[in-house]
């Protein structure tokens, strides 16, 4: 009979990452060629290149992966995904790692996760993003003195009329809230 | 042709120039853009980092609303991130019945539903070059942008990822050419810009200064090195990074770049003979006036390159480029050039 | 059936392959009780000599005249058991096999299900074999001439071996000279032999061999016939040079004013004239005129070659010649094309001047090439101080070609050596793996390591001229992740060489159709069996050798050329060949001459007889596929050994058994 059935095993970190990524991400096909690490525009600033992260995932190094700044430095430019010779959906896997590290609070530096959370906070309450609110809350928390550096730019944005002072709320806000609440329930039920 | 129009959050204020110039140029192009009723934020690259189902449900609400609108040729998004999110949501829901099921269960709470594949998501540039066509655009040009050297900047999310089959990318993911061709149709001189599809950094400015400024600098430098008067963009995030943060980048690197960053719709409007005030000019942080001053001004012909004597020319021939992948948009590409032995 | 049918049924255990799932003893016992079955046995290995002796013994002692063996796939052992029957005096076509391994024990989990299914298949075979008729194979004579298509090193090798044996070879080559890609190379790995030096003696031998008719600047237009008896139509294109008079002096080339880029032999980085021989050691030495670029053909003027030719051998009125030859066997050795690196825009080939392909570089380092063997940048004068060599360009990449091109790792190492030797430049080699498996290959790698080459394990992401730092200005920058240290690196160099992959010839599909063979999904010609029969094809009499069957290096190509020659010589040596007897036959009385069968036959094995207006099957071409039987509107064609009677009997055997089991309350899987 077919000897291709594997014996039952507890799901590994690798299995969890793959399950958490929509569709077929082909992570098992990675040949560690480094095209992703070579293509990444922010790769030089990452603790580990995307390729290294995949090998760490395979090795089950969950903590190290979550502590790495790699997924948070991913700019979603999709160069890696387009060029990967094995069609691994690299960017999608980065998003999965981000989500998993937020869920387990495994990340080291909270700058990026907090930025996303602050951004989404406005969307979940108003239906649209609100830059002034986002920028101010984010700067206060993460870069209070940085506000002086960008003062010039901030003034410029205001004088050029590019900064809204109040958020816009969509009409269907209640419906949107219901949708998102249900969606989050379904996600947790995974 | 009538389309549903999804401006996205940026176009409301920060990138109002893009919105204004899009709507202004839509009429002469015969494009009817009807804003999607009560659309919500697409979640940018933020929501998907936190919650998969919720992020897709957020995007799908827009698709669900769009699917109810009749007689529309598609859903047009001028912002590349919104475009990618909408397109990706539709594609992934079509590929994963599990995801589609969960998203629709969530949508049902808001009295909505979306069947993947119903709405055709298009980028504004795609609609203009493919549905309207270069010739139609050129025919509306009354004030060609002659003398203006432009660096067409696509950014990353408009051409990548490719996807296959339905919803595949409308231009080359490495060296796209549609914006180059459009700008040429407007009479501008398109300079070679190999960095044209590199990422501007997205929200990197909020995560790491040095990394962000490096990415911005590469693009500004690339355009400047190739002699561009202005960078032309089609995404509000790119415009924000390259324009608003150019000062910060200059301070960081002690450089003095003054590269204006304009939306292609703004230049299109100028070429159509419209007044700059109708096209959102003046909201750029890096002054575009020196570049604009060049339009309509007679430029002297470029100096003749010194003719190399044939005997002295030892250079080896270059392979002929295939038309679609030419980096240097100014070169004449033969219609069907093949390098391999084909007899 | 004129005589009493006495069937012997043999159930094979195949070790535990079958017996582990099917209750073989039970099936044998049950088979013994089927109608017309005289003996039912089970045995461990029916294909062994002892197993076969069992059959032969029963035939002799029990007067068995029909045999059924239930074992593996007929693809494997039908000939084995047919031969056993023959030896014992029973016509081999009175034998039938039931496949209870691939179709039962290997795919069924439940033992009871498997045993029931095995019984059903055995019953089917037993029923069928009762209706089988003795048949005799057809023997066709073999024409001893051989056609070799493609005269690269593989075709040359095959042609020489066959010609030396005394048989005649027609060697057809599409280019003006034989030699193929090997003639373009500078040095060959791992010995660093000069390619032309080892090839040209063979080229000369084959060009002058009394048993070889060399037809260059020619292509095969049509192939008719079957093994032993092919009729091949060849178009010998007009050279516009009279070969009887031309001495190959080369004055025409010298005087020709029209220079064009030679994108075949010089890989696009060199020039030739409109009248040319591709390289100085060309065989034959006669030039050709390139009609598409010749001033006379374009505008009616010039004719400098004719004016200066001392022997008046230029003939602008020369016409293509159509030559028809008869051969018994065909060897295809048509080689490969280079992957077009322009398909990878991020590597800059075609837009960045100093990015070269492997073939361009081979021509550059070749002493007879456009730079006389010197390594220069695209400007033709500057010597590079740093060179990067990139592996896996368009290979091992699902975006382009998924397969490995087999030769690029060794080729890249060779380039590293040549660059170092000729320029002393610093060399960087970027690879994913280092594939150096064959004899003396890994030793070559170690030799190159000693030469100070920087090896970086990483597939190159981008090659660009967009400088970020002052050191990068004016350079070609290779951006790659050095995976062994986990860091992204940008390496500014003067020159980049892309080891582009091998692809099938651009017209491989059309060529395959012409010769009646198939291509794999990647476009390479398909061999009969990748491990056990790599030079034969499913079409008898047509063989493939060399890179056209799949990317390979020169030693493997030469070996395959010789292997194909040996196969052909073996067939010629037999003098005649046996054709499978299961062919179609037309009942001329009922045939209405509608030609439906002729148009549906995939092997063009049916002809229309003009005098009787009936269809007639050419037995030697017929593969017994049965398409014509289905197509025939008047039910006038039947397939021997697969008659309606036999097939229906087989079905009844199986269905009756299944019905029986169902009635007993058991399901058959």
mmCIF file of N, CA, C and O in Angstrom, chain C residues 589-650:
data_model
loop_
_atom_site.group_PDB
_atom_site.id
_atom_site.type_symbol
_atom_site.label_atom_id
_atom_site.label_comp_id
_atom_site.label_asym_id
_atom_site.label_seq_id
_atom_site.Cartn_x
_atom_site.Cartn_y
_atom_site.Cartn_z
ATOM 1 N N UNK C 589 -15.300 -6.642 -47.910
ATOM 2 C CA UNK C 589 -16.667 -6.826 -48.431
ATOM 3 C C UNK C 589 -17.629 -5.791 -47.890
ATOM 4 O O UNK C 589 -18.537 -5.343 -48.563
ATOM 5 N N UNK C 590 -17.452 -5.448 -46.652
ATOM 6 C CA UNK C 590 -18.407 -4.498 -46.068
ATOM 7 C C UNK C 590 -17.894 -3.069 -46.057
ATOM 8 O O UNK C 590 -18.642 -2.133 -45.776
ATOM 9 N N UNK C 591 -16.592 -2.871 -46.349
ATOM 10 C CA UNK C 591 -16.062 -1.506 -46.325
ATOM 11 C C UNK C 591 -16.721 -0.654 -47.396
ATOM 12 O O UNK C 591 -16.830 -1.081 -48.538
ATOM 13 N N UNK C 592 -17.203 0.558 -47.020
ATOM 14 C CA UNK C 592 -17.885 1.427 -47.995
ATOM 15 C C UNK C 592 -16.965 2.503 -48.554
ATOM 16 O O UNK C 592 -17.386 3.310 -49.364
ATOM 17 N N UNK C 593 -15.712 2.546 -48.115
ATOM 18 C CA UNK C 593 -14.779 3.512 -48.667
ATOM 19 C C UNK C 593 -15.018 4.943 -48.204
ATOM 20 O O UNK C 593 -14.726 5.889 -48.923
ATOM 21 N N UNK C 594 -15.562 5.120 -46.986
ATOM 22 C CA UNK C 594 -15.864 6.471 -46.516
ATOM 23 C C UNK C 594 -14.628 7.210 -46.016
ATOM 24 O O UNK C 594 -14.653 8.408 -45.808
ATOM 25 N N UNK C 595 -13.522 6.486 -45.780
ATOM 26 C CA UNK C 595 -12.238 7.062 -45.343
ATOM 27 C C UNK C 595 -12.251 7.634 -43.921
ATOM 28 O O UNK C 595 -11.330 8.330 -43.513
ATOM 29 N N UNK C 596 -13.264 7.369 -43.159
ATOM 30 C CA UNK C 596 -13.332 7.815 -41.759
ATOM 31 C C UNK C 596 -12.129 7.273 -40.979
ATOM 32 O O UNK C 596 -11.470 7.993 -40.231
ATOM 33 N N UNK C 597 -11.827 5.998 -41.191
ATOM 34 C CA UNK C 597 -10.737 5.363 -40.457
ATOM 35 C C UNK C 597 -9.405 6.050 -40.800
ATOM 36 O O UNK C 597 -8.568 6.266 -39.930
ATOM 37 N N UNK C 598 -9.245 6.387 -42.082
ATOM 38 C CA UNK C 598 -7.987 6.980 -42.515
ATOM 39 C C UNK C 598 -7.752 8.314 -41.816
ATOM 40 O O UNK C 598 -6.651 8.611 -41.366
ATOM 41 N N UNK C 599 -8.821 9.106 -41.704
ATOM 42 C CA UNK C 599 -8.617 10.420 -41.083
ATOM 43 C C UNK C 599 -8.458 10.333 -39.575
ATOM 44 O O UNK C 599 -7.864 11.200 -38.965
ATOM 45 N N UNK C 600 -8.965 9.259 -38.954
ATOM 46 C CA UNK C 600 -8.818 9.193 -37.496
ATOM 47 C C UNK C 600 -7.543 8.468 -37.053
ATOM 48 O O UNK C 600 -7.158 8.575 -35.902
ATOM 49 N N UNK C 601 -6.912 7.719 -37.975
ATOM 50 C CA UNK C 601 -5.756 6.941 -37.548
ATOM 51 C C UNK C 601 -4.602 7.850 -37.121
ATOM 52 O O UNK C 601 -4.092 8.620 -37.922
ATOM 53 N N UNK C 602 -4.161 7.768 -35.851
ATOM 54 C CA UNK C 602 -3.083 8.650 -35.406
ATOM 55 C C UNK C 602 -1.724 8.274 -35.978
ATOM 56 O O UNK C 602 -0.782 9.024 -35.884
ATOM 57 N N UNK C 603 -1.599 7.100 -36.569
ATOM 58 C CA UNK C 603 -0.308 6.657 -37.085
ATOM 59 C C UNK C 603 -0.245 6.643 -38.596
ATOM 60 O O UNK C 603 0.700 6.112 -39.169
ATOM 61 N N UNK C 604 -1.231 7.264 -39.221
ATOM 62 C CA UNK C 604 -1.356 7.265 -40.705
ATOM 63 C C UNK C 604 -1.056 5.877 -41.231
ATOM 64 O O UNK C 604 -0.279 5.693 -42.170
ATOM 65 N N UNK C 605 -1.676 4.872 -40.600
ATOM 66 C CA UNK C 605 -1.377 3.480 -40.950
ATOM 67 C C UNK C 605 -2.397 2.867 -41.892
ATOM 68 O O UNK C 605 -2.328 1.684 -42.207
ATOM 69 N N UNK C 606 -3.370 3.658 -42.338
ATOM 70 C CA UNK C 606 -4.382 3.101 -43.231
ATOM 71 C C UNK C 606 -4.296 3.839 -44.557
ATOM 72 O O UNK C 606 -4.194 5.059 -44.597
ATOM 73 N N UNK C 607 -4.305 3.080 -45.638
ATOM 74 C CA UNK C 607 -4.253 3.708 -46.960
ATOM 75 C C UNK C 607 -5.551 3.399 -47.708
ATOM 76 O O UNK C 607 -6.274 2.452 -47.372
ATOM 77 N N UNK C 608 -5.808 4.215 -48.686
ATOM 78 C CA UNK C 608 -7.017 4.029 -49.503
ATOM 79 C C UNK C 608 -6.582 3.436 -50.829
ATOM 80 O O UNK C 608 -5.760 4.009 -51.537
ATOM 81 N N UNK C 609 -7.098 2.269 -51.134
ATOM 82 C CA UNK C 609 -6.717 1.615 -52.395
ATOM 83 C C UNK C 609 -7.587 2.171 -53.505
ATOM 84 O O UNK C 609 -8.810 1.991 -53.493
ATOM 85 N N UNK C 610 -6.967 2.883 -54.429
ATOM 86 C CA UNK C 610 -7.720 3.557 -55.487
ATOM 87 C C UNK C 610 -8.459 2.585 -56.399
ATOM 88 O O UNK C 610 -9.555 2.868 -56.856
ATOM 89 N N UNK C 611 -7.839 1.415 -56.618
ATOM 90 C CA UNK C 611 -8.486 0.504 -57.580
ATOM 91 C C UNK C 611 -9.739 -0.156 -57.012
ATOM 92 O O UNK C 611 -10.753 -0.265 -57.699
ATOM 93 N N UNK C 612 -9.688 -0.535 -55.753
ATOM 94 C CA UNK C 612 -10.873 -1.196 -55.183
ATOM 95 C C UNK C 612 -11.756 -0.231 -54.395
ATOM 96 O O UNK C 612 -12.856 -0.570 -53.999
ATOM 97 N N UNK C 613 -11.215 0.987 -54.173
ATOM 98 C CA UNK C 613 -11.924 2.000 -53.371
ATOM 99 C C UNK C 613 -12.236 1.475 -51.967
ATOM 100 O O UNK C 613 -13.328 1.665 -51.424
ATOM 101 N N UNK C 614 -11.252 0.798 -51.416
ATOM 102 C CA UNK C 614 -11.427 0.268 -50.057
ATOM 103 C C UNK C 614 -10.273 0.731 -49.189
ATOM 104 O O UNK C 614 -9.182 1.019 -49.698
ATOM 105 N N UNK C 615 -10.495 0.720 -47.910
ATOM 106 C CA UNK C 615 -9.407 1.017 -46.977
ATOM 107 C C UNK C 615 -8.554 -0.219 -46.783
ATOM 108 O O UNK C 615 -9.049 -1.345 -46.858
ATOM 109 N N UNK C 616 -7.262 0.027 -46.556
ATOM 110 C CA UNK C 616 -6.352 -1.099 -46.336
ATOM 111 C C UNK C 616 -5.357 -0.726 -45.243
ATOM 112 O O UNK C 616 -4.768 0.354 -45.283
ATOM 113 N N UNK C 617 -5.183 -1.607 -44.262
ATOM 114 C CA UNK C 617 -4.286 -1.302 -43.142
ATOM 115 C C UNK C 617 -2.855 -1.703 -43.487
ATOM 116 O O UNK C 617 -2.609 -2.818 -43.930
ATOM 117 N N UNK C 618 -1.936 -0.739 -43.300
ATOM 118 C CA UNK C 618 -0.513 -1.046 -43.474
ATOM 119 C C UNK C 618 -0.047 -1.644 -42.154
ATOM 120 O O UNK C 618 0.191 -0.916 -41.166
ATOM 121 N N UNK C 619 0.084 -2.948 -42.135
ATOM 122 C CA UNK C 619 0.308 -3.629 -40.862
ATOM 123 C C UNK C 619 1.533 -3.146 -40.106
ATOM 124 O O UNK C 619 1.519 -3.031 -38.890
ATOM 125 N N UNK C 620 2.593 -2.864 -40.848
ATOM 126 C CA UNK C 620 3.836 -2.507 -40.162
ATOM 127 C C UNK C 620 3.722 -1.176 -39.408
ATOM 128 O O UNK C 620 4.435 -0.930 -38.442
ATOM 129 N N UNK C 621 2.800 -0.314 -39.854
ATOM 130 C CA UNK C 621 2.638 0.969 -39.184
ATOM 131 C C UNK C 621 1.604 0.909 -38.074
ATOM 132 O O UNK C 621 1.621 1.711 -37.158
ATOM 133 N N UNK C 622 0.702 -0.067 -38.188
ATOM 134 C CA UNK C 622 -0.414 -0.130 -37.249
ATOM 135 C C UNK C 622 0.060 -0.462 -35.847
ATOM 136 O O UNK C 622 0.835 -1.395 -35.655
ATOM 137 N N UNK C 623 -0.392 0.334 -34.872
ATOM 138 C CA UNK C 623 0.005 0.122 -33.486
ATOM 139 C C UNK C 623 -1.066 -0.595 -32.696
ATOM 140 O O UNK C 623 -0.922 -0.787 -31.495
ATOM 141 N N UNK C 624 -2.173 -0.939 -33.346
ATOM 142 C CA UNK C 624 -3.223 -1.660 -32.636
ATOM 143 C C UNK C 624 -3.944 -0.810 -31.609
ATOM 144 O O UNK C 624 -4.347 -1.305 -30.569
ATOM 145 N N UNK C 625 -4.123 0.454 -31.865
ATOM 146 C CA UNK C 625 -4.771 1.309 -30.867
ATOM 147 C C UNK C 625 -6.287 1.166 -30.883
ATOM 148 O O UNK C 625 -6.927 1.467 -29.885
ATOM 149 N N UNK C 626 -6.846 0.763 -32.026
ATOM 150 C CA UNK C 626 -8.291 0.523 -32.073
ATOM 151 C C UNK C 626 -9.148 1.715 -32.427
ATOM 152 O O UNK C 626 -10.372 1.606 -32.470
ATOM 153 N N UNK C 627 -8.510 2.861 -32.690
ATOM 154 C CA UNK C 627 -9.298 4.052 -33.006
ATOM 155 C C UNK C 627 -10.162 3.828 -34.243
ATOM 156 O O UNK C 627 -11.332 4.216 -34.289
ATOM 157 N N UNK C 628 -9.577 3.158 -35.236
ATOM 158 C CA UNK C 628 -10.309 2.928 -36.494
ATOM 159 C C UNK C 628 -11.525 2.051 -36.249
ATOM 160 O O UNK C 628 -12.579 2.263 -36.865
ATOM 161 N N UNK C 629 -11.388 1.092 -35.345
ATOM 162 C CA UNK C 629 -12.507 0.186 -35.060
ATOM 163 C C UNK C 629 -13.691 1.001 -34.560
ATOM 164 O O UNK C 629 -14.827 0.812 -34.980
ATOM 165 N N UNK C 630 -13.394 1.947 -33.668
ATOM 166 C CA UNK C 630 -14.470 2.791 -33.154
ATOM 167 C C UNK C 630 -15.024 3.723 -34.202
ATOM 168 O O UNK C 630 -16.208 4.024 -34.216
ATOM 169 N N UNK C 631 -14.146 4.185 -35.110
ATOM 170 C CA UNK C 631 -14.575 5.188 -36.084
ATOM 171 C C UNK C 631 -15.386 4.601 -37.223
ATOM 172 O O UNK C 631 -16.203 5.284 -37.834
ATOM 173 N N UNK C 632 -15.123 3.334 -37.524
ATOM 174 C CA UNK C 632 -15.733 2.762 -38.725
ATOM 175 C C UNK C 632 -17.251 2.738 -38.618
ATOM 176 O O UNK C 632 -17.820 2.133 -37.710
ATOM 177 N N UNK C 633 -17.899 3.375 -39.595
ATOM 178 C CA UNK C 633 -19.352 3.508 -39.537
ATOM 179 C C UNK C 633 -20.063 2.231 -39.956
ATOM 180 O O UNK C 633 -21.221 2.011 -39.622
ATOM 181 N N UNK C 634 -19.339 1.393 -40.704
ATOM 182 C CA UNK C 634 -20.007 0.165 -41.160
ATOM 183 C C UNK C 634 -19.500 -1.071 -40.433
ATOM 184 O O UNK C 634 -19.751 -2.198 -40.831
ATOM 185 N N UNK C 635 -18.790 -0.829 -39.337
ATOM 186 C CA UNK C 635 -18.240 -1.919 -38.530
ATOM 187 C C UNK C 635 -17.458 -2.901 -39.395
ATOM 188 O O UNK C 635 -17.597 -4.117 -39.288
ATOM 189 N N UNK C 636 -16.622 -2.335 -40.290
ATOM 190 C CA UNK C 636 -15.851 -3.194 -41.184
ATOM 191 C C UNK C 636 -14.434 -3.443 -40.714
ATOM 192 O O UNK C 636 -13.715 -4.221 -41.325
ATOM 193 N N UNK C 637 -14.015 -2.754 -39.678
ATOM 194 C CA UNK C 637 -12.640 -2.991 -39.216
ATOM 195 C C UNK C 637 -12.681 -3.711 -37.881
ATOM 196 O O UNK C 637 -13.491 -3.389 -37.015
ATOM 197 N N UNK C 638 -11.834 -4.694 -37.752
ATOM 198 C CA UNK C 638 -11.692 -5.297 -36.434
ATOM 199 C C UNK C 638 -10.210 -5.341 -36.087
ATOM 200 O O UNK C 638 -9.352 -5.331 -36.973
ATOM 201 N N UNK C 639 -9.948 -5.374 -34.822
ATOM 202 C CA UNK C 639 -8.577 -5.367 -34.343
ATOM 203 C C UNK C 639 -8.240 -6.784 -33.879
ATOM 204 O O UNK C 639 -8.895 -7.336 -32.998
ATOM 205 N N UNK C 640 -7.235 -7.354 -34.546
ATOM 206 C CA UNK C 640 -6.865 -8.722 -34.173
ATOM 207 C C UNK C 640 -6.423 -8.756 -32.723
ATOM 208 O O UNK C 640 -5.736 -7.856 -32.243
ATOM 209 N N UNK C 641 -6.811 -9.764 -32.030
ATOM 210 C CA UNK C 641 -6.478 -9.978 -30.620
ATOM 211 C C UNK C 641 -7.288 -9.057 -29.700
ATOM 212 O O UNK C 641 -7.180 -9.137 -28.491
ATOM 213 N N UNK C 642 -8.098 -8.201 -30.304
ATOM 214 C CA UNK C 642 -9.009 -7.352 -29.512
ATOM 215 C C UNK C 642 -10.342 -7.279 -30.235
ATOM 216 O O UNK C 642 -10.910 -6.208 -30.439
ATOM 217 N N UNK C 643 -10.817 -8.445 -30.634
ATOM 218 C CA UNK C 643 -12.080 -8.452 -31.373
ATOM 219 C C UNK C 643 -13.225 -8.156 -30.423
ATOM 220 O O UNK C 643 -13.111 -8.316 -29.202
ATOM 221 N N UNK C 644 -14.340 -7.770 -31.004
ATOM 222 C CA UNK C 644 -15.532 -7.482 -30.186
ATOM 223 C C UNK C 644 -15.886 -8.695 -29.339
ATOM 224 O O UNK C 644 -16.179 -8.586 -28.157
ATOM 225 N N UNK C 645 -15.788 -9.869 -29.970
ATOM 226 C CA UNK C 645 -16.136 -11.117 -29.281
ATOM 227 C C UNK C 645 -15.272 -11.307 -28.034
ATOM 228 O O UNK C 645 -15.763 -11.610 -26.953
ATOM 229 N N UNK C 646 -13.976 -11.070 -28.218
ATOM 230 C CA UNK C 646 -13.047 -11.271 -27.107
ATOM 231 C C UNK C 646 -13.305 -10.238 -26.004
ATOM 232 O O UNK C 646 -13.326 -10.569 -24.815
ATOM 233 N N UNK C 647 -13.514 -8.984 -26.395
ATOM 234 C CA UNK C 647 -13.708 -7.927 -25.397
ATOM 235 C C UNK C 647 -15.001 -8.123 -24.626
ATOM 236 O O UNK C 647 -15.057 -7.934 -23.411
ATOM 237 N N UNK C 648 -16.040 -8.511 -25.346
ATOM 238 C CA UNK C 648 -17.322 -8.736 -24.670
ATOM 239 C C UNK C 648 -17.197 -9.919 -23.705
ATOM 240 O O UNK C 648 -17.701 -9.880 -22.572
ATOM 241 N N UNK C 649 -16.484 -10.963 -24.149
ATOM 242 C CA UNK C 649 -16.291 -12.135 -23.266
ATOM 243 C C UNK C 649 -15.578 -11.712 -21.995
ATOM 244 O O UNK C 649 -15.912 -12.159 -20.890
ATOM 245 N N UNK C 650 -14.615 -10.847 -22.150
ATOM 246 C CA UNK C 650 -13.854 -10.374 -20.993
ATOM 247 C C UNK C 650 -14.775 -9.633 -20.032
ATOM 248 O O UNK C 650 -14.750 -9.852 -18.813
#
